[in-house]
Amino acid sequence: MPNLESPLATALSQLRRAIDQLNLSENDWNTLSTPRRVLEVAVPLRRDDGRVEMYKGYRVQYSTTRGPAKGGVRFHQDIDLDETVALAMLMTWKCALTNLPYGGAKGGVAVNPHTLSITENERLTRRYTSEILPLIGPERDIPAPDVGTDERNMAWMMDTYSVNAGYSVPGVVTGKPIVLGGSLGRTSATGDGVAIAVREALKIKGINPEGATVAIQGFGKVGYWAAVALENMGLKVVAVSDVKGGVTGFNKISDLHRYAQENGTLIGAPGTESITNTELLHLPVDVLVPAALADAITESSAVGIRAKIVVEGANAPTTPGGDAILNDKGVLVVPDILANSGGVIVSYFEWVQDKQNYFWSADEVKENLNSILMRSITEVAEHSAAHQVNWRESANMIGVSRVAQAHRLRGLYP
Ligand code: NAD
C-alpha cells in the first residue's frame, strides 16, 4: 500500500475520483491504475578518480494506448520507482488532455547530479540510455529533460541511441540542442505555457495582469522561463526561490538569473532580502507558481497560502490535503497536467519536425503552442462549469476518459 502522502498515492486517489465521476467500470479502474511496462536497472558509473559506484535507474511506460510513450528523465537523489510510476501516470493524462498522440512515461536515475563532474554526468547518461535502450525509440518511447537534466543530457542520449542504431535518430528524444534537431522555443516552452495559464486564470478572476503579483517556487527550467514570460506580460514577479531558499526585492529577473548562474544560489543577490521557501508560499500575491518538486503544498503549508490563483508548474506539487484546503478557500488551481503541458506540447512539435526533417520558425512554434494550450484550457474551464467540478477534477476527467475510450476502441488482446 503506497504511503498516503506519496505522489503515487495522490495520483491514484485522483484517478479513483475521475473514474467515479465519469461512472467508469471496475475494469477501467483495473486497466488504468496499472502501469503498462516498468523497468528498473542498475547503472554503474566510473568516477573520475577510478571508483565504481552503482545507481538505480528507472523507465516506466505507463501507457502506450494512444501512441508512443512520452516523458522526462529525472536525475535526483530522492526518486524511486513509486514516484516514477506516479509521474508517468500524470504524463498519460496530460498527453490525452492536450490531445497529443502519445501515451505516458517517466524515467530517471537516483543520483544528485550536482555531485557529478561533466564527464561523470556524460558517462552516467550514456550508460543509463544503454540500459533502457530496448524500450526507447521514436515510435516506442521518447524521453525529454526533467528535473536535473537538460539539453546536454538529451544530446548524449540521442548520440548513444544513434551509435547503436548505426545512423542518426534525432526523434528518439526531445529537448535536444537546436543543431541536433531540437525545436526553437522548446527551452522556454513549459514556462511559456505556465504564463499562458496564468494569463487565462487572471481573466477568469477579473484581475488585470498589468502589475499583478506572482511568487515562483523553483528557479530551474520551468520557474525561470515562467518568470521571464510573466514579466514580459506585465506581471510583477515579487519572489523566487530554489532549493537553498528564496529572495524578494529584486528588480529584473535577468539580473537575478545572472547572479544565480555565477554564484549557484539566489541568496545574497544585490538589493534582495532572503526568505524561506515556506515564507514564499505564504506571500500575499495574486498568483503562486510552485515550479520545483512534488508535495510543496500540503495540509500544513496550504493553510497560510494567500494567493488567489495557484498555477502548478511542477508535477504533483499539491497533496490531496493541501488541495482540499485551497478549494475551501476558493483558490483557482490550474492543475499540473494543464499548467505545465507547454513542455510536452512543444516536445511533440520537435518530434514532428524531426520526423519530417522540416523545421518551423519560432513564431510558428509559439502560435501553435498557444492554440493547443488555449483549446485545452477552454475545454477544462467549460467542462468544469458544466459538471460543477474544480479544474483539477475537470482536467483529470477529460484526460482519463480519452484514455479509457481509446482502450475500449482498441479492445483487449487476445
Ligand atoms: P530543474 O532541475 O531545471 O529545476 C528545479 C528547480 O527547483 C531548481 O531551481 C531547484 O533548486 C529547485 N528546487 C529543488 N528542490 C527544491 C525544494 N525542496 N524547494 C524549493 N526549490 C527546490 O527542473 P525543471 O525542469 O524546472 O522542473 C521543475 C518541475 O517542473 C518538476 O516538477 C518537473 O517535473 C516539472 N516539469 C518540467 C518540465 C520541463 O519541461 N522541464 C515540463 C513539465 C513539468
Short mmCIF file of C-alpha atoms and ligand atoms in Angstrom, two decimals:
data_model
loop_
_atom_site.label_atom_id
_atom_site.label_comp_id
_atom_site.label_asym_id
_atom_site.label_seq_id
_atom_site.Cartn_x
_atom_site.Cartn_y
_atom_site.Cartn_z
CA MET A 1 0.00 0.00 0.00
CA PRO A 2 1.62 3.30 -1.02
CA ASN A 3 2.31 5.97 1.60
CA LEU A 4 -0.76 8.24 1.75
CA GLU A 5 1.09 11.50 1.01
CA SER A 6 3.31 10.00 -1.70
CA PRO A 7 2.95 11.23 -5.28
CA LEU A 8 1.72 7.74 -6.25
CA ALA A 9 -0.98 7.76 -3.58
CA THR A 10 -2.01 11.25 -4.74
CA ALA A 11 -2.11 10.22 -8.40
CA LEU A 12 -4.10 7.06 -7.63
CA SER A 13 -6.62 8.93 -5.49
CA GLN A 14 -7.12 11.48 -8.28
CA LEU A 15 -7.59 8.65 -10.79
CA ARG A 16 -10.11 6.92 -8.49
CA ARG A 17 -12.08 10.16 -8.23
CA ALA A 18 -12.07 10.67 -12.02
CA ILE A 19 -13.21 7.07 -12.59
CA ASP A 20 -16.08 7.56 -10.12
CA GLN A 21 -17.08 10.95 -11.52
CA LEU A 22 -17.09 9.52 -15.05
CA ASN A 23 -19.05 6.42 -13.94
CA LEU A 24 -16.40 4.18 -15.47
CA SER A 25 -16.28 0.48 -14.58
CA GLU A 26 -14.00 -1.52 -12.27
CA ASN A 27 -12.47 -2.96 -15.45
CA ASP A 28 -11.50 0.58 -16.42
CA TRP A 29 -10.04 1.18 -12.95
CA ASN A 30 -8.04 -2.06 -13.15
CA THR A 31 -6.65 -1.18 -16.57
CA LEU A 32 -5.97 2.49 -15.92
CA SER A 33 -4.44 2.12 -12.45
CA THR A 34 -1.72 -0.26 -13.64
CA PRO A 35 1.49 0.79 -15.42
CA ARG A 36 1.99 -0.98 -18.72
CA ARG A 37 5.75 -1.57 -18.52
CA VAL A 38 8.22 -0.97 -15.67
CA LEU A 39 11.99 -1.29 -15.93
CA GLU A 40 14.47 -0.95 -13.05
CA VAL A 41 18.15 -1.03 -13.96
CA ALA A 42 21.49 -0.80 -12.19
CA VAL A 43 23.61 1.98 -13.65
CA PRO A 44 27.34 1.60 -12.94
CA LEU A 45 29.41 4.78 -13.00
CA ARG A 46 33.20 5.01 -13.10
CA ARG A 47 34.03 8.21 -11.15
CA ASP A 48 36.87 10.40 -12.38
CA ASP A 49 39.09 9.05 -9.56
CA GLY A 50 38.55 5.43 -10.69
CA ARG A 51 35.96 4.34 -8.09
CA VAL A 52 32.95 2.45 -9.44
CA GLU A 53 29.54 3.29 -7.97
CA MET A 54 26.11 1.80 -8.66
CA TYR A 55 22.94 3.86 -9.09
CA LYS A 56 19.34 2.79 -9.55
CA GLY A 57 17.71 3.81 -12.82
CA TYR A 58 14.08 3.56 -13.95
CA ARG A 59 11.93 3.81 -17.04
CA VAL A 60 8.19 3.44 -16.71
CA GLN A 61 5.86 3.31 -19.71
CA TYR A 62 2.55 3.91 -18.01
CA SER A 63 0.52 3.74 -21.20
CA THR A 64 1.05 3.28 -24.93
CA THR A 65 -2.65 3.10 -25.82
CA ARG A 66 -2.86 6.47 -27.60
CA GLY A 67 0.63 6.39 -29.14
CA PRO A 68 4.30 6.02 -28.17
CA ALA A 69 5.18 6.56 -24.53
CA LYS A 70 6.48 10.06 -23.75
CA GLY A 71 8.03 11.58 -20.65
CA GLY A 72 11.01 13.15 -18.96
CA VAL A 73 14.20 11.79 -17.44
CA ARG A 74 14.91 12.99 -13.90
CA PHE A 75 18.27 12.94 -12.13
CA HIS A 76 17.51 13.40 -8.43
CA GLN A 77 18.73 11.57 -5.35
CA ASP A 78 15.20 11.01 -3.99
CA ILE A 79 13.44 9.44 -6.96
CA ASP A 80 12.20 5.89 -6.61
CA LEU A 81 10.01 3.53 -8.58
CA ASP A 82 6.72 4.66 -6.99
CA GLU A 83 7.33 8.32 -7.80
CA THR A 84 8.38 7.44 -11.35
CA VAL A 85 5.15 5.46 -11.83
CA ALA A 86 3.15 8.41 -10.48
CA LEU A 87 4.84 10.89 -12.83
CA ALA A 88 4.37 8.51 -15.79
CA MET A 89 0.67 8.28 -14.92
CA LEU A 90 0.38 12.10 -14.90
CA MET A 91 2.08 12.22 -18.32
CA THR A 92 -0.58 9.83 -19.63
CA TRP A 93 -3.48 12.09 -18.63
CA LYS A 94 -1.54 15.19 -19.72
CA CYS A 95 -0.95 13.88 -23.26
CA ALA A 96 -4.59 12.80 -23.51
CA LEU A 97 -5.88 16.14 -22.16
CA THR A 98 -3.84 18.09 -24.71
CA ASN A 99 -4.80 15.54 -27.38
CA LEU A 100 -1.23 14.68 -28.33
CA PRO A 101 -0.83 11.24 -29.96
CA TYR A 102 1.18 9.83 -27.04
CA GLY A 103 0.87 7.56 -24.06
CA GLY A 104 2.82 8.48 -20.92
CA ALA A 105 6.23 7.63 -19.47
CA LYS A 106 8.84 8.81 -16.99
CA GLY A 107 12.34 7.75 -16.04
CA GLY A 108 15.42 8.73 -14.21
CA VAL A 109 18.39 7.88 -12.06
CA ALA A 110 18.52 8.20 -8.26
CA VAL A 111 21.58 10.45 -8.23
CA ASN A 112 22.33 14.01 -7.21
CA PRO A 113 23.62 15.49 -10.49
CA HIS A 114 25.32 18.34 -8.61
CA THR A 115 27.81 15.79 -7.23
CA LEU A 116 28.90 14.72 -10.75
CA SER A 117 31.57 16.25 -12.95
CA ILE A 118 30.57 16.83 -16.58
CA THR A 119 32.44 13.72 -17.70
CA GLU A 120 30.78 11.64 -14.96
CA ASN A 121 27.37 13.03 -15.92
CA GLU A 122 28.03 12.06 -19.55
CA ARG A 123 29.09 8.50 -18.65
CA LEU A 124 26.07 8.06 -16.37
CA THR A 125 23.67 9.41 -19.00
CA ARG A 126 25.11 7.16 -21.72
CA ARG A 127 25.08 4.06 -19.52
CA TYR A 128 21.51 4.75 -18.36
CA THR A 129 20.48 5.20 -22.01
CA SER A 130 22.14 1.96 -22.97
CA GLU A 131 20.36 0.10 -20.11
CA ILE A 132 16.92 1.34 -21.23
CA LEU A 133 17.75 1.08 -24.96
CA PRO A 134 15.34 -1.80 -25.73
CA LEU A 135 12.40 0.31 -24.53
CA ILE A 136 13.04 3.66 -26.23
CA GLY A 137 12.82 4.84 -29.83
CA PRO A 138 10.91 7.42 -31.87
CA GLU A 139 7.98 5.01 -32.34
CA ARG A 140 8.19 3.44 -28.85
CA ASP A 141 9.08 5.91 -26.12
CA ILE A 142 10.58 9.39 -26.42
CA PRO A 143 12.40 10.78 -23.34
CA ALA A 144 12.86 14.51 -22.62
CA PRO A 145 14.56 16.66 -19.95
CA ASP A 146 13.09 16.90 -16.43
CA VAL A 147 14.49 17.87 -13.03
CA GLY A 148 18.30 17.64 -13.03
CA THR A 149 18.69 17.02 -16.78
CA ASP A 150 18.87 19.38 -19.73
CA GLU A 151 19.59 19.58 -23.46
CA ARG A 152 23.16 18.37 -22.92
CA ASN A 153 21.86 15.08 -21.44
CA MET A 154 19.44 14.79 -24.37
CA ALA A 155 22.34 15.21 -26.83
CA TRP A 156 24.22 12.32 -25.13
CA MET A 157 21.06 10.17 -25.11
CA MET A 158 20.44 10.86 -28.80
CA ASP A 159 24.07 10.07 -29.63
CA THR A 160 24.13 6.82 -27.62
CA TYR A 161 20.93 5.63 -29.28
CA SER A 162 22.16 6.69 -32.74
CA VAL A 163 25.55 4.97 -32.36
CA ASN A 164 23.71 1.74 -31.52
CA ALA A 165 21.30 2.15 -34.43
CA GLY A 166 24.13 2.94 -36.84
CA TYR A 167 22.58 6.17 -38.11
CA SER A 168 21.32 9.47 -36.66
CA VAL A 169 17.97 9.20 -34.88
CA PRO A 170 17.08 12.70 -33.67
CA GLY A 171 13.44 11.75 -32.93
CA VAL A 172 14.41 9.42 -30.06
CA VAL A 173 14.47 12.31 -27.56
CA THR A 174 13.07 15.84 -27.41
CA GLY A 175 14.52 18.90 -25.72
CA LYS A 176 17.71 18.49 -27.79
CA PRO A 177 20.05 21.32 -28.80
CA ILE A 178 18.76 23.08 -31.94
CA VAL A 179 21.74 21.97 -34.06
CA LEU A 180 20.87 18.31 -33.38
CA GLY A 181 17.24 18.62 -34.47
CA GLY A 182 15.83 20.43 -31.44
CA SER A 183 12.93 22.83 -31.83
CA LEU A 184 13.02 26.58 -31.49
CA GLY A 185 11.01 27.52 -28.41
CA ARG A 186 11.43 24.19 -26.57
CA THR A 187 13.75 25.57 -23.86
CA SER A 188 11.20 28.12 -22.68
CA ALA A 189 8.07 26.11 -23.64
CA THR A 190 7.00 24.87 -20.21
CA GLY A 191 7.46 28.33 -18.67
CA ASP A 192 5.71 29.96 -21.63
CA GLY A 193 2.78 27.58 -21.12
CA VAL A 194 2.67 28.36 -17.39
CA ALA A 195 2.47 32.07 -18.27
CA ILE A 196 -0.41 31.45 -20.71
CA ALA A 197 -2.23 29.53 -17.95
CA VAL A 198 -1.63 32.44 -15.52
CA ARG A 199 -2.94 34.93 -18.10
CA GLU A 200 -6.17 32.96 -18.59
CA ALA A 201 -6.69 32.36 -14.86
CA LEU A 202 -6.29 36.10 -14.19
CA LYS A 203 -9.01 36.80 -16.79
CA ILE A 204 -11.37 34.41 -15.02
CA LYS A 205 -10.68 36.04 -11.64
CA GLY A 206 -11.07 39.52 -13.19
CA ILE A 207 -7.52 40.60 -12.24
CA ASN A 208 -5.59 42.96 -14.54
CA PRO A 209 -2.26 41.28 -15.46
CA GLU A 210 -0.53 44.68 -15.54
CA GLY A 211 1.09 44.88 -12.12
CA ALA A 212 -0.49 41.66 -10.79
CA THR A 213 1.93 39.98 -8.38
CA VAL A 214 3.39 36.48 -8.59
CA ALA A 215 5.68 34.33 -6.44
CA ILE A 216 7.52 31.39 -8.00
CA GLN A 217 8.96 28.42 -6.11
CA GLY A 218 11.78 26.81 -8.14
CA PHE A 219 14.13 28.73 -10.43
CA GLY A 220 15.10 25.98 -12.86
CA LYS A 221 13.99 25.36 -16.43
CA VAL A 222 10.31 25.86 -15.61
CA GLY A 223 10.45 28.54 -12.90
CA TYR A 224 13.00 30.77 -14.63
CA TRP A 225 11.29 30.78 -18.04
CA ALA A 226 7.86 31.27 -16.42
CA ALA A 227 9.28 34.30 -14.60
CA VAL A 228 10.64 35.74 -17.86
CA ALA A 229 7.35 35.22 -19.71
CA LEU A 230 5.26 36.64 -16.85
CA GLU A 231 7.49 39.70 -16.59
CA ASN A 232 7.04 40.21 -20.36
CA MET A 233 3.25 40.07 -19.85
CA GLY A 234 3.46 42.95 -17.38
CA LEU A 235 3.15 40.99 -14.13
CA LYS A 236 5.41 41.79 -11.19
CA VAL A 237 7.43 38.75 -10.06
CA VAL A 238 7.94 39.61 -6.39
CA ALA A 239 9.70 36.47 -5.12
CA VAL A 240 11.50 33.41 -6.44
CA SER A 241 13.28 30.54 -4.70
CA ASP A 242 15.40 27.47 -5.29
CA VAL A 243 16.44 24.54 -3.12
CA LYS A 244 18.61 26.83 -0.98
CA GLY A 245 15.88 29.42 -0.26
CA GLY A 246 14.24 32.46 -1.83
CA VAL A 247 14.61 36.19 -2.37
CA THR A 248 12.38 39.25 -2.72
CA GLY A 249 13.11 42.88 -3.53
CA PHE A 250 14.86 42.37 -6.90
CA ASN A 251 14.12 44.46 -9.97
CA LYS A 252 14.70 42.33 -13.02
CA ILE A 253 14.61 38.54 -13.41
CA SER A 254 17.53 38.70 -15.87
CA ASP A 255 19.81 40.29 -13.22
CA LEU A 256 18.79 37.68 -10.67
CA HIS A 257 19.38 34.86 -13.15
CA ARG A 258 22.88 36.13 -13.93
CA TYR A 259 23.67 36.24 -10.21
CA ALA A 260 22.31 32.69 -9.68
CA GLN A 261 24.35 31.36 -12.63
CA GLU A 262 27.54 32.92 -11.27
CA ASN A 263 27.02 32.06 -7.59
CA GLY A 264 24.99 28.84 -7.62
CA THR A 265 22.39 30.43 -5.32
CA LEU A 266 19.86 33.27 -5.28
CA ILE A 267 20.73 34.14 -1.71
CA GLY A 268 22.78 37.32 -1.43
CA ALA A 269 21.79 38.79 -4.82
CA PRO A 270 22.38 42.57 -4.57
CA GLY A 271 19.42 44.56 -3.22
CA THR A 272 17.39 41.48 -2.21
CA GLU A 273 16.13 40.13 1.09
CA SER A 274 16.18 36.40 1.81
CA ILE A 275 13.04 34.41 2.59
CA THR A 276 12.42 30.73 3.22
CA ASN A 277 10.53 28.51 0.79
CA THR A 278 7.58 28.39 3.22
CA GLU A 279 7.53 32.20 3.53
CA LEU A 280 7.41 32.40 -0.27
CA LEU A 281 4.35 30.14 -0.37
CA HIS A 282 2.57 32.41 2.12
CA LEU A 283 3.20 35.80 0.45
CA PRO A 284 0.11 37.96 -0.24
CA VAL A 285 0.36 37.66 -4.04
CA ASP A 286 -2.23 37.29 -6.78
CA VAL A 287 -0.59 34.18 -8.24
CA LEU A 288 1.56 31.43 -6.74
CA VAL A 289 3.53 29.16 -9.09
CA PRO A 290 5.03 26.05 -7.47
CA ALA A 291 7.69 25.03 -10.04
CA ALA A 292 10.05 22.79 -8.05
CA LEU A 293 9.20 19.32 -6.76
CA ALA A 294 6.20 17.29 -5.58
CA ASP A 295 4.41 17.87 -2.27
CA ALA A 296 5.21 21.58 -1.82
CA ILE A 297 1.60 22.46 -0.92
CA THR A 298 0.50 20.16 1.88
CA GLU A 299 -2.23 20.21 4.50
CA SER A 300 0.05 22.26 6.74
CA SER A 301 1.60 24.65 4.19
CA ALA A 302 -1.73 25.32 2.38
CA VAL A 303 -3.31 26.94 5.42
CA GLY A 304 -1.15 30.07 5.11
CA ILE A 305 -1.47 30.46 1.33
CA ARG A 306 -2.93 33.87 0.43
CA ALA A 307 -2.70 33.73 -3.38
CA LYS A 308 -5.98 33.87 -5.33
CA ILE A 309 -4.61 31.62 -8.07
CA VAL A 310 -2.20 28.66 -7.95
CA VAL A 311 -0.70 27.57 -11.28
CA GLU A 312 1.14 24.26 -10.95
CA GLY A 313 4.38 24.48 -12.95
CA ALA A 314 5.74 21.43 -11.11
CA ASN A 315 4.28 17.95 -11.35
CA ALA A 316 2.19 16.89 -8.33
CA PRO A 317 3.14 19.90 -6.14
CA THR A 318 -0.11 19.69 -4.15
CA THR A 319 -1.15 16.81 -1.88
CA PRO A 320 -4.87 15.92 -1.62
CA GLY A 321 -4.96 17.51 1.87
CA GLY A 322 -3.41 20.72 0.51
CA ASP A 323 -5.78 20.67 -2.44
CA ALA A 324 -8.87 20.43 -0.23
CA ILE A 325 -7.74 23.50 1.74
CA LEU A 326 -7.12 25.54 -1.42
CA ASN A 327 -10.57 24.51 -2.68
CA ASP A 328 -12.24 25.60 0.55
CA LYS A 329 -10.51 28.97 0.30
CA GLY A 330 -11.85 29.44 -3.25
CA VAL A 331 -8.36 29.48 -4.79
CA LEU A 332 -8.42 28.77 -8.53
CA VAL A 333 -5.92 25.93 -9.01
CA VAL A 334 -4.72 25.35 -12.57
CA PRO A 335 -3.56 21.72 -12.28
CA ASP A 336 -0.15 20.42 -13.36
CA ILE A 337 -1.39 18.35 -16.30
CA LEU A 338 -2.78 21.54 -17.84
CA ALA A 339 -0.48 24.26 -16.48
CA ASN A 340 2.86 22.63 -17.37
CA SER A 341 1.75 20.93 -20.59
CA GLY A 342 3.58 23.52 -22.73
CA GLY A 343 6.70 21.37 -22.41
CA VAL A 344 5.23 18.22 -23.89
CA ILE A 345 3.29 20.21 -26.49
CA VAL A 346 6.50 21.71 -27.91
CA SER A 347 8.25 18.34 -27.47
CA TYR A 348 5.55 16.99 -29.77
CA PHE A 349 6.34 19.77 -32.27
CA GLU A 350 10.03 18.81 -32.07
CA TRP A 351 9.23 15.14 -32.75
CA VAL A 352 7.00 16.10 -35.71
CA GLN A 353 9.75 18.35 -37.12
CA ASP A 354 12.34 15.56 -36.71
CA LYS A 355 10.04 13.08 -38.48
CA GLN A 356 9.56 15.49 -41.39
CA ASN A 357 13.09 16.94 -41.42
CA TYR A 358 11.37 20.28 -41.80
CA PHE A 359 11.86 22.91 -39.14
CA TRP A 360 9.48 25.64 -38.03
CA SER A 361 10.07 29.30 -37.18
CA ALA A 362 9.93 30.45 -33.56
CA ASP A 363 6.67 32.29 -34.33
CA GLU A 364 5.05 29.13 -35.70
CA VAL A 365 6.03 27.23 -32.54
CA LYS A 366 4.64 29.99 -30.29
CA GLU A 367 1.36 30.28 -32.23
CA ASN A 368 0.77 26.54 -32.26
CA LEU A 369 1.63 26.24 -28.55
CA ASN A 370 -0.83 29.00 -27.74
CA SER A 371 -3.59 27.43 -29.83
CA ILE A 372 -3.24 23.89 -28.40
CA LEU A 373 -2.98 25.16 -24.84
CA MET A 374 -5.92 27.55 -25.27
CA ARG A 375 -8.03 24.69 -26.65
CA SER A 376 -7.22 22.61 -23.55
CA ILE A 377 -7.79 25.50 -21.12
CA THR A 378 -11.16 26.27 -22.71
CA GLU A 379 -12.16 22.59 -22.58
CA VAL A 380 -11.21 22.32 -18.91
CA ALA A 381 -12.99 25.56 -17.98
CA GLU A 382 -16.19 24.64 -19.88
CA HIS A 383 -16.24 21.08 -18.55
CA SER A 384 -15.66 22.40 -15.02
CA ALA A 385 -18.65 24.77 -15.31
CA ALA A 386 -20.89 22.18 -16.96
CA HIS A 387 -20.19 19.44 -14.40
CA GLN A 388 -19.69 21.63 -11.30
CA VAL A 389 -16.21 20.22 -10.62
CA ASN A 390 -12.95 22.07 -9.99
CA TRP A 391 -10.28 22.45 -12.68
CA ARG A 392 -8.17 19.54 -11.43
CA GLU A 393 -11.15 17.21 -11.49
CA SER A 394 -12.19 18.54 -14.87
CA ALA A 395 -8.72 18.07 -16.41
CA ASN A 396 -8.41 14.56 -14.97
CA MET A 397 -11.88 13.59 -16.19
CA ILE A 398 -11.10 14.73 -19.75
CA GLY A 399 -7.67 13.04 -19.84
CA VAL A 400 -8.79 9.79 -18.20
CA SER A 401 -11.94 9.49 -20.33
CA ARG A 402 -9.89 9.81 -23.55
CA VAL A 403 -7.52 7.04 -22.48
CA ALA A 404 -10.44 4.84 -21.36
CA GLN A 405 -12.17 5.42 -24.69
CA ALA A 406 -9.00 4.51 -26.61
CA HIS A 407 -8.74 1.30 -24.55
CA ARG A 408 -12.33 0.40 -25.33
CA LEU A 409 -11.94 1.04 -29.06
CA ARG A 410 -8.70 -0.95 -29.33
CA GLY A 411 -10.18 -3.85 -27.35
CA LEU A 412 -8.30 -6.38 -25.26
CA TYR A 413 -5.74 -8.64 -26.94
CA PRO A 414 -6.12 -11.61 -27.25
P1 NAD B 1 15.15 21.92 -12.82
O1 NAD B 1 16.04 20.86 -12.32
O2 NAD B 1 15.55 22.71 -14.02
O3 NAD B 1 14.84 22.98 -11.64
C1 NAD B 1 14.31 22.61 -10.41
C2 NAD B 1 14.31 23.83 -9.50
O4 NAD B 1 13.67 23.51 -8.28
C3 NAD B 1 15.71 24.32 -9.13
O5 NAD B 1 15.70 25.74 -9.08
C4 NAD B 1 15.91 23.73 -7.75
O6 NAD B 1 16.88 24.44 -6.97
C5 NAD B 1 14.52 23.88 -7.19
N1 NAD B 1 14.26 23.01 -6.04
C6 NAD B 1 14.60 21.71 -5.89
N2 NAD B 1 14.21 21.27 -4.68
C7 NAD B 1 13.57 22.30 -4.09
C8 NAD B 1 12.95 22.47 -2.83
N3 NAD B 1 12.88 21.47 -1.95
N4 NAD B 1 12.41 23.69 -2.55
C9 NAD B 1 12.46 24.70 -3.45
N5 NAD B 1 13.05 24.60 -4.65
C10 NAD B 1 13.60 23.42 -4.95
O7 NAD B 1 13.73 21.23 -13.05
P2 NAD B 1 12.55 21.73 -14.00
O8 NAD B 1 12.71 21.10 -15.32
O9 NAD B 1 12.40 23.21 -13.88
O10 NAD B 1 11.30 21.02 -13.32
C11 NAD B 1 10.60 21.60 -12.22
C12 NAD B 1 9.25 20.92 -12.08
O11 NAD B 1 8.51 21.09 -13.29
C13 NAD B 1 9.30 19.40 -11.85
O12 NAD B 1 8.21 19.04 -11.05
C14 NAD B 1 9.13 18.84 -13.25
O13 NAD B 1 8.65 17.51 -13.26
C15 NAD B 1 8.11 19.81 -13.80
N6 NAD B 1 8.05 19.88 -15.26
C16 NAD B 1 9.15 20.15 -16.01
C17 NAD B 1 9.03 20.24 -17.39
C18 NAD B 1 10.20 20.60 -18.25
O14 NAD B 1 9.99 20.78 -19.46
N7 NAD B 1 11.40 20.76 -17.74
C19 NAD B 1 7.79 20.03 -18.01
C20 NAD B 1 6.68 19.76 -17.21
C21 NAD B 1 6.81 19.70 -15.83
#
